[in-house]
Tab-separated table of C-alpha atoms and ligand atoms in Angstrom:
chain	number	residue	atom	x	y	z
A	1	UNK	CA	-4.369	33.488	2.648
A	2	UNK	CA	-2.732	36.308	4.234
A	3	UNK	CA	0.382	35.836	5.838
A	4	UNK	CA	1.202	37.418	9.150
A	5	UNK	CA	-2.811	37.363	9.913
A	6	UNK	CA	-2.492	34.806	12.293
A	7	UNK	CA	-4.178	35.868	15.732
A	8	UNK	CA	-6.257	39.101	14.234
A	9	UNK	CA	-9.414	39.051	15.448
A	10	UNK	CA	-12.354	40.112	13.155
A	11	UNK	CA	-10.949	40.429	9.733
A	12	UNK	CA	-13.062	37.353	8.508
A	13	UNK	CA	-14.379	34.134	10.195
A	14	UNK	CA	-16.574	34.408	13.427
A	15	UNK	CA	-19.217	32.349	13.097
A	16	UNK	CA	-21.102	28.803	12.651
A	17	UNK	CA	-19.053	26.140	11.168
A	18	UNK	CA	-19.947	22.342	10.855
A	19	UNK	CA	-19.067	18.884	9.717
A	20	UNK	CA	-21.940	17.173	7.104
A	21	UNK	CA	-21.639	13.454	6.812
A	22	UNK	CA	-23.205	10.042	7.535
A	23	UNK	CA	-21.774	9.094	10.106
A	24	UNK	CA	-20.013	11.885	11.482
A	25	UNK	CA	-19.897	11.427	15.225
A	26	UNK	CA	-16.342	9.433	15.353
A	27	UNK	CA	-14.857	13.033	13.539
A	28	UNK	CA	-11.455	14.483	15.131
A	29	UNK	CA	-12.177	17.408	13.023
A	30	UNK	CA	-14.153	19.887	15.977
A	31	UNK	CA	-10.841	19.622	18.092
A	32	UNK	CA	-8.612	20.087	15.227
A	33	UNK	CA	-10.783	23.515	14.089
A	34	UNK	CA	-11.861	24.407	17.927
A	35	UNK	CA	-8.124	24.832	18.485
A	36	UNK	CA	-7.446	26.923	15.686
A	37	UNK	CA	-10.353	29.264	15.627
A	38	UNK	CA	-9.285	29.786	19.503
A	39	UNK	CA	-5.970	30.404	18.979
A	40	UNK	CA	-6.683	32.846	16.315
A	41	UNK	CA	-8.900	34.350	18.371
A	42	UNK	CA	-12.036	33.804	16.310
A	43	UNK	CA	-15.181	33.426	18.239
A	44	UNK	CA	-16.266	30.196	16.195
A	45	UNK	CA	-18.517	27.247	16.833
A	46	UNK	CA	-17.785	24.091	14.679
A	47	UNK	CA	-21.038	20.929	15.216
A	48	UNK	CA	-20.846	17.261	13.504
A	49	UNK	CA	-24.366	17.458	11.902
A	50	UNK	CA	-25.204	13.798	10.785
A	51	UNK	CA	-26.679	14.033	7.164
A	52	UNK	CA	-28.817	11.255	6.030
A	53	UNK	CA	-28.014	11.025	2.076
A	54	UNK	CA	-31.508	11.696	1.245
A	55	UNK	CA	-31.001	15.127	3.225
A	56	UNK	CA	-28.031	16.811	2.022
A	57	UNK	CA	-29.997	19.411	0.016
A	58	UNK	CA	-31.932	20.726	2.891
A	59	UNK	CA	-29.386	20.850	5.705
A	60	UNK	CA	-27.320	22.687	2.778
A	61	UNK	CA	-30.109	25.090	2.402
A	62	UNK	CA	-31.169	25.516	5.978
A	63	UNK	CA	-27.189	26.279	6.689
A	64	UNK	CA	-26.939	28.768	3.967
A	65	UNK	CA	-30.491	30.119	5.582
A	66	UNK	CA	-28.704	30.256	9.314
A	67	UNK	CA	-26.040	32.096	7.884
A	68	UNK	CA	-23.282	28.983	8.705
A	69	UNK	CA	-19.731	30.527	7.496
A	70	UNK	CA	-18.628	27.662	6.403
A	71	UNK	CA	-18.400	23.551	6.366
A	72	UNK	CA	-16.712	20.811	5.771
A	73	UNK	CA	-18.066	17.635	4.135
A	74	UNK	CA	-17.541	14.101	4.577
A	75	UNK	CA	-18.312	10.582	3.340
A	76	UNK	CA	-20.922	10.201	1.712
A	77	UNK	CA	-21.816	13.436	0.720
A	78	UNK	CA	-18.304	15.049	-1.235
A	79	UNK	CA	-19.546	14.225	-4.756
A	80	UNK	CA	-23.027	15.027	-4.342
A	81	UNK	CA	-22.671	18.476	-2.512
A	82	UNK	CA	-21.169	19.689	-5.868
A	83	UNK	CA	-24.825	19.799	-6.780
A	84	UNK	CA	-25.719	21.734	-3.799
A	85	UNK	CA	-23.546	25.179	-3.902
A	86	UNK	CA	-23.417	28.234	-6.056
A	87	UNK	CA	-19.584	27.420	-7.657
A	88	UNK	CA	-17.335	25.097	-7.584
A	89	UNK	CA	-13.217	25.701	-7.942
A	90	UNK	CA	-11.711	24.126	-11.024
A	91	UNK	CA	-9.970	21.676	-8.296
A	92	UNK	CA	-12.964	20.455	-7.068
A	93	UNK	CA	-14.462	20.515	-10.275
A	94	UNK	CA	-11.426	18.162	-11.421
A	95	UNK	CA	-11.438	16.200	-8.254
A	96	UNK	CA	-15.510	15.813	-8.658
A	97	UNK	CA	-15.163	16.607	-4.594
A	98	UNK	CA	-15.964	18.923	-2.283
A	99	UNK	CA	-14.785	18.650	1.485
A	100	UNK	CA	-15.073	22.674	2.074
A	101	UNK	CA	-17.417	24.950	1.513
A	102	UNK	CA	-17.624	28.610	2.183
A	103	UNK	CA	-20.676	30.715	2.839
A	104	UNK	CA	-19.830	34.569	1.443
A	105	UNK	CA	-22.745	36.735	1.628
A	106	UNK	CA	-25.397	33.979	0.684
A	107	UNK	CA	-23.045	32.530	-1.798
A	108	UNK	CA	-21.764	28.944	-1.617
A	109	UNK	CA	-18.207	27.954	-2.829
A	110	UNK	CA	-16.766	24.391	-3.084
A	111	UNK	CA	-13.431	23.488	-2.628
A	112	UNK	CA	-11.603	20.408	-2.430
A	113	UNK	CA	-8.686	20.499	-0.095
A	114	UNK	CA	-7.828	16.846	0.459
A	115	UNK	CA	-5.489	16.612	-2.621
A	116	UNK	CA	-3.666	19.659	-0.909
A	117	UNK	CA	-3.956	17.368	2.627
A	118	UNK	CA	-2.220	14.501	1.030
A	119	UNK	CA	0.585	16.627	-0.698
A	120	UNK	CA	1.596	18.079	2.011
A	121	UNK	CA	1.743	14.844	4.236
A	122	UNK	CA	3.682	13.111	1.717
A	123	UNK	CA	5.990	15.815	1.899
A	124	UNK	CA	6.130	16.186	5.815
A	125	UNK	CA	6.590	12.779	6.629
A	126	UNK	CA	8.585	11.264	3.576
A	127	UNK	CA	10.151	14.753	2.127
A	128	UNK	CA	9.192	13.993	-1.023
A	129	UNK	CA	7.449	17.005	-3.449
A	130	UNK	CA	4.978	15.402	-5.872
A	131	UNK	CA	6.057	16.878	-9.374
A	132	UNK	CA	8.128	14.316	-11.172
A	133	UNK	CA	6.958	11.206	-8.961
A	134	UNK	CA	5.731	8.123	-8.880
A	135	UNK	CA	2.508	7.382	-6.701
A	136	UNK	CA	0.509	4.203	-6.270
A	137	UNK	CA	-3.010	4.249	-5.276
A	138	UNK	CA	-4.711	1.677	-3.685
A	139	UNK	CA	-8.515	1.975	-3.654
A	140	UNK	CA	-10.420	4.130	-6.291
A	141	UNK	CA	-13.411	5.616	-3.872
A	142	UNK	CA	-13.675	9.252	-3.645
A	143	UNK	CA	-10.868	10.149	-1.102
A	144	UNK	CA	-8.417	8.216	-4.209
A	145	UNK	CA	-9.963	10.086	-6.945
A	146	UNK	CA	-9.674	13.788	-5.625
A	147	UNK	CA	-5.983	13.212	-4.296
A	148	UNK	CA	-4.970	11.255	-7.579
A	149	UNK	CA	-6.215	13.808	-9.720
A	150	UNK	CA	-4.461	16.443	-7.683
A	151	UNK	CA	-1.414	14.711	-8.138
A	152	UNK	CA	-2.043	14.794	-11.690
A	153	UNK	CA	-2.578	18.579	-11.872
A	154	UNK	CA	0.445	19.185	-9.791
A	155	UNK	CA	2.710	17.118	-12.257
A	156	UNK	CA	3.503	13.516	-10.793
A	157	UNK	CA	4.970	11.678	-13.414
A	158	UNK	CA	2.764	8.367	-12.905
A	159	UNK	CA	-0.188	7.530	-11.010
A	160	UNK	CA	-0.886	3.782	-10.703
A	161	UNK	CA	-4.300	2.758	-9.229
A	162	UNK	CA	-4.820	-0.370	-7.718
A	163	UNK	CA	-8.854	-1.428	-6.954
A	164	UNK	CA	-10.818	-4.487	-6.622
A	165	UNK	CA	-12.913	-2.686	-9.097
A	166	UNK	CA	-10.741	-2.026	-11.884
A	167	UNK	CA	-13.703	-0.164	-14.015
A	168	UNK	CA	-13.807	2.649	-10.998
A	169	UNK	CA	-9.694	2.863	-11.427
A	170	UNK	CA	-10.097	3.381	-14.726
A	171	UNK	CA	-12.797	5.935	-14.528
A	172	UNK	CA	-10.297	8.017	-12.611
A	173	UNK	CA	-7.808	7.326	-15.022
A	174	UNK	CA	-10.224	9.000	-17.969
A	175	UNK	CA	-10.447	12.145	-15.799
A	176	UNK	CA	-6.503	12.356	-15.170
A	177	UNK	CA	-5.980	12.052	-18.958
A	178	UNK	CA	-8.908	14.601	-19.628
A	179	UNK	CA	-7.242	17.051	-16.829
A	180	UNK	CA	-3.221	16.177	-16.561
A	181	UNK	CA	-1.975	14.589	-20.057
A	182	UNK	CA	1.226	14.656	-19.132
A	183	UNK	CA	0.834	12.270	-16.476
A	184	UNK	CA	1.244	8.497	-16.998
A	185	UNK	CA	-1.652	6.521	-15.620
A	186	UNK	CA	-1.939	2.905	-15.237
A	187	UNK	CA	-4.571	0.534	-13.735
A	188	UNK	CA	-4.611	-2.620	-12.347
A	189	UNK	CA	-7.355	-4.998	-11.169
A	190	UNK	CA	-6.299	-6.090	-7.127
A	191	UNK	CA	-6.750	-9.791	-7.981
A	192	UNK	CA	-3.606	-9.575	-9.997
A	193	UNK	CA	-1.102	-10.375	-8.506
A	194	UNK	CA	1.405	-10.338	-11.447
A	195	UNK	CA	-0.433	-6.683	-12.078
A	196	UNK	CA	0.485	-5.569	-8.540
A	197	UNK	CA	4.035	-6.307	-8.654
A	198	UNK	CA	4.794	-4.330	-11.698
A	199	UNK	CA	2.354	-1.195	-10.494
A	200	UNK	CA	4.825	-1.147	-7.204
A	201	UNK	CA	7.679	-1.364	-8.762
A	202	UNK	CA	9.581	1.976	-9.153
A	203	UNK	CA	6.833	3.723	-7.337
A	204	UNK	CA	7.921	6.704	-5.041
A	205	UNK	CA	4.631	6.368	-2.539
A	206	UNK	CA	2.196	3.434	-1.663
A	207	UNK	CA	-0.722	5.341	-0.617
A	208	UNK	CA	-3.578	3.231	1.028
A	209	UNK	CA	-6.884	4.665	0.195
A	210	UNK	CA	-9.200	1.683	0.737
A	211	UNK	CA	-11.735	1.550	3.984
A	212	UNK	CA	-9.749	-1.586	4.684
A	213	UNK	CA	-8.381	-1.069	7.683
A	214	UNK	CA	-11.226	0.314	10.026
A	215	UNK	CA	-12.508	-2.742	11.392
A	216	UNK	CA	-10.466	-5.253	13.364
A	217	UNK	CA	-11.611	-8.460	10.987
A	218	UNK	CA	-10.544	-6.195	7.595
A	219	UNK	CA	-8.501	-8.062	5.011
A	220	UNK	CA	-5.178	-6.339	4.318
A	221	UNK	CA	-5.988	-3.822	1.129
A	222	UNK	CA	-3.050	-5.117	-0.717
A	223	UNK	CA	-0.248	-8.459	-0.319
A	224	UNK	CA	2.634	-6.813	2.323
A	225	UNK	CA	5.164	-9.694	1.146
A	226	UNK	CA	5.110	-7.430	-2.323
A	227	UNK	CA	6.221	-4.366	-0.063
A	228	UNK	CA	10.367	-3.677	-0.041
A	229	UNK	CA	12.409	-2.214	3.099
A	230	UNK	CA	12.729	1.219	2.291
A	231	UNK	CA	9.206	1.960	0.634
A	232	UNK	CA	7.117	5.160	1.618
A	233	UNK	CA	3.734	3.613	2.595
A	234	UNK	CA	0.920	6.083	3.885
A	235	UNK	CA	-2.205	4.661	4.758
A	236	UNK	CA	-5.220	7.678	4.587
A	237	UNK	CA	-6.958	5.915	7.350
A	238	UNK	CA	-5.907	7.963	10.736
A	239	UNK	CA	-3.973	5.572	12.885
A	240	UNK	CA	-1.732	2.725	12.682
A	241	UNK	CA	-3.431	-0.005	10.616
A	242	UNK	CA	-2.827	-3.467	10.397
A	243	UNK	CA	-1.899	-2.944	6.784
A	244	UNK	CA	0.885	0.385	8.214
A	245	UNK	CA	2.376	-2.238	10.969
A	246	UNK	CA	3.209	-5.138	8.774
A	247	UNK	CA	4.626	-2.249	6.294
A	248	UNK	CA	7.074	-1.346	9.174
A	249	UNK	CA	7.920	-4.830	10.013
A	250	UNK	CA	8.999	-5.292	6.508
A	251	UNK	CA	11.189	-2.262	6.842
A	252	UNK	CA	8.743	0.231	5.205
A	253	UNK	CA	8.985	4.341	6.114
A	254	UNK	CA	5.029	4.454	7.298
A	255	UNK	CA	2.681	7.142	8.153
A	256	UNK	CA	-1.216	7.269	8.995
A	257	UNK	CA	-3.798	9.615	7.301
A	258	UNK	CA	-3.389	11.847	10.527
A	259	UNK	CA	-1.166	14.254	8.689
A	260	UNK	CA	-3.711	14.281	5.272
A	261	UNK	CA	-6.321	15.242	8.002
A	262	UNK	CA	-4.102	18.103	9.731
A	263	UNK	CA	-3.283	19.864	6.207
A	264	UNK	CA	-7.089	19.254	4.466
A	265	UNK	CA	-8.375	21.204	7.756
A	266	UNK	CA	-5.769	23.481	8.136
A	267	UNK	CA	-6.754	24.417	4.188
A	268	UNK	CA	-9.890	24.739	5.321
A	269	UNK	CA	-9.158	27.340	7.879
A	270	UNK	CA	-7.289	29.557	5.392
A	271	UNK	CA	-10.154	29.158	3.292
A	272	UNK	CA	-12.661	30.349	5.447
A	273	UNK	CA	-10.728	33.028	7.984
A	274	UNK	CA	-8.232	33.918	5.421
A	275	UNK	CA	-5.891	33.482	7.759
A	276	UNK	CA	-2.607	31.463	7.817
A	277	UNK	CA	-3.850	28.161	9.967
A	278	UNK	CA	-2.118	27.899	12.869
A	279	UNK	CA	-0.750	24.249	12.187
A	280	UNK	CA	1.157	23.100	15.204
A	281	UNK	CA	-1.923	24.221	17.440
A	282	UNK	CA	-4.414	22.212	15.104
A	283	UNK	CA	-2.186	18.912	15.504
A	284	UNK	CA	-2.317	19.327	19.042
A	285	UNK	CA	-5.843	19.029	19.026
A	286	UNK	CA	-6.021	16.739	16.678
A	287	UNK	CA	-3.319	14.627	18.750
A	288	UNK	CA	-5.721	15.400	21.718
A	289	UNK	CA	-8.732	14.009	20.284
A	290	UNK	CA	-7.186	10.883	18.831
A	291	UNK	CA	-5.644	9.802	21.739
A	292	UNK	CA	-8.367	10.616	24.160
A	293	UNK	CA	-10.524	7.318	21.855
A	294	UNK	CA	-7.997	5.131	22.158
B	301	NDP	P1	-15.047	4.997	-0.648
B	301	NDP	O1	-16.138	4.251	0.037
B	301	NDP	O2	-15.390	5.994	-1.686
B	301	NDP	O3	-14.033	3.939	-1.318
B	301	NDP	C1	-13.702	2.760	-0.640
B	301	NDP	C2	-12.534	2.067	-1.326
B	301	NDP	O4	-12.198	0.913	-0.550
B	301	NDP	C3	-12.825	1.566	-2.744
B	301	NDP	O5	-11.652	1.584	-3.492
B	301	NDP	C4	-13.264	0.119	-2.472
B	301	NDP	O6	-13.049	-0.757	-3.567
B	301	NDP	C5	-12.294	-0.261	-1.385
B	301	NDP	N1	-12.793	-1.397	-0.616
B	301	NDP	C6	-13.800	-1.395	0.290
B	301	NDP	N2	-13.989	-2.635	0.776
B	301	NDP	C7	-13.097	-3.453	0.144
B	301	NDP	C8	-12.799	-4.845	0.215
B	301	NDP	N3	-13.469	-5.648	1.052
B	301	NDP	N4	-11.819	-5.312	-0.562
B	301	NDP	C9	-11.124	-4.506	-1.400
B	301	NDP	N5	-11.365	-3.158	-1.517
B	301	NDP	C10	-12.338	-2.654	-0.757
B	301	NDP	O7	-14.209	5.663	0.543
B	301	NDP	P2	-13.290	6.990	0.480
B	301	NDP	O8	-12.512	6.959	-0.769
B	301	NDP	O9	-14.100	8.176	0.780
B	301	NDP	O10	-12.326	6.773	1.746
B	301	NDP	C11	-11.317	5.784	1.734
B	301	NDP	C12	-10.540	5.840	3.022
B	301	NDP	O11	-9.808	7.074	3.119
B	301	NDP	C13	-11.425	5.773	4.267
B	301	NDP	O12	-10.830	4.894	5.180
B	301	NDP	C14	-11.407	7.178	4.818
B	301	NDP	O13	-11.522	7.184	6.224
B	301	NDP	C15	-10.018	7.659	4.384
B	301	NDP	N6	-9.940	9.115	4.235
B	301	NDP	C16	-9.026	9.792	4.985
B	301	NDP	C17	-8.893	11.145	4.864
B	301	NDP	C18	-7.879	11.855	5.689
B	301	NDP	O14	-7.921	13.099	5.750
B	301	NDP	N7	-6.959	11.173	6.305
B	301	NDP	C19	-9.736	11.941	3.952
B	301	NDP	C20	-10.653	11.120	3.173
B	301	NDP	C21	-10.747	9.767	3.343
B	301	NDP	P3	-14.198	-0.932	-4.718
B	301	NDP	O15	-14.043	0.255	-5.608
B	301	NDP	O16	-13.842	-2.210	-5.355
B	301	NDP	O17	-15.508	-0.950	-4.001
């Protein structure tokens, strides 16, 4: 990223751009880039492109073929496009994720920029810098697995993972030890409730990365009578869920996934225009978007 490049036209950029994922057509994310690319000034086109999973290989190719600039990628197809591009960063490596990929000259590079998304939520809405903290994860999917491991890497002092599946926690937990020794990690099966208490106790951030949450008849992802008035509670999904309310009623310091989704696309940007993303325009769009479905 260069700094100061905001608004310069034609240093890198103009192009096709796109979401891949399955399904994609609920995405925010066209808004969110639209406004930055035309407040830089970038002549830029970003489509949602649904991607059966059976078809991410050949939209990949027929992008690279059509000379896209760059993409993002989206459930279910961030651990599988690693097998798709020409390299990988050591983050996404880590992560085993890739939401971004740029096209240089016929050459595809995958990054991961949701651990960056998170970090720099967490530190927007609760001013807290990950090195030397405590996090709790709840959910082991993909979206928990590249943002734990970032928190690893960047030197939390714990992760705890709560999951209904405790085997997929502790996978994640084998690649934080293989990547981030120095970070305590702990697992716990979501049926225990004994197990729960302990994981949240001391714990800096409750971060919500379940699916629970997107559907009105959803069971909460974890028991909010365990929550304490003060907590940090962030929920990745992007609005209020029943799980953030009943975190503020208890007395909880709450935010939604919209700010994850702001800084993982604004990452994006720099990656692909190398320009500094123009974040308060992005959130407006973002903002725009969000509201304009409820
Ligand atoms: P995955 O499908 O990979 O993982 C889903 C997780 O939810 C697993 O931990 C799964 O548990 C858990 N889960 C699902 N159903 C239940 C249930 N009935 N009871 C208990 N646990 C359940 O999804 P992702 O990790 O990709 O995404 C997770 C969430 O994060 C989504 O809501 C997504 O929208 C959001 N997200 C937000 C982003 C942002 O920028 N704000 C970026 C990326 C994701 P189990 O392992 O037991 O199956």
């Amino acid at each position: 990223m260069v700094a100061g490049e905001v608004g310069r036209p034609g240093i890198r950029g103009p192009g096709k751009y796109a979401l891949l994922g399955f399904p994609v057509r609920h995405s925010v994310s066209p808004q969110m880039q639209g406004a930055a690319f035309r407040w830089a000034g970038i002549p830029a086109s970003y489509e949602l492109i649904e991607v059966p999973p059976d078809q991410l290989g050949a939209v990949v190719a027929r992008l690279r073929d059509q000379a896209y600039a760059g993409w993002n990628v989206t459930v279910p197809h961030k651990e599988n496009v690693l097998n798709c591009v020409d390299e990988v960063t050591p983050e996404a490596r880590a992560a085993g994720s890739v939401n971004t990929v740029v096209n240089r000259d016929g050459i595809l590079r995958g990054h991961s920029t949701d651990g960056y998304g998170l970090e720099a939520a967490v530190r927007e809405s609760f001013g807290l810098d990950v090195p030397g903290r405590r996090f709790l994860f709840v959910g082991a999917g993909g979206a928990a697995r590249a943002t734990a491991v970032w928190f690893a890497q960047l030197g939390a002092a714990e992760v705890r993972i709560v999951n209904r599946t405790l085997g997929k926690a502790e996978r994640i937990a084998e690649r934080i030890r293989a990547v981030a020794p120095g970070c305590t990690v702990r697992c716990v099966a979501g049926a225990e409730p004994a197990g729960v208490v302990s994981a949240l106790s001391g714990v800096d951030v409750v971060i919500q990365a379940t699916s629970l949450g997107l559907h009105a008849d959803d069971p909460l992802p974890l028991d909010v009578a365990l929550l304490l008035p003060g907590m940090a509670v962030m929920d990745m999904i992007y609005r209020r869920t029943p799980f953030l309310l009943e975190a503020a009623r208890r007395g909880c310091r709450i935010a939604d996934g919209r700010g994850m989704l702001l800084h993982q696309g604004a990452r994006s940007f720099e990656l692909w225009t190398g320009c500094s993303a123009p974040v308060a325009e992005m959130r407006a769009g973002l903002e725009a978007a969000v509201a304009a479905r409820a």
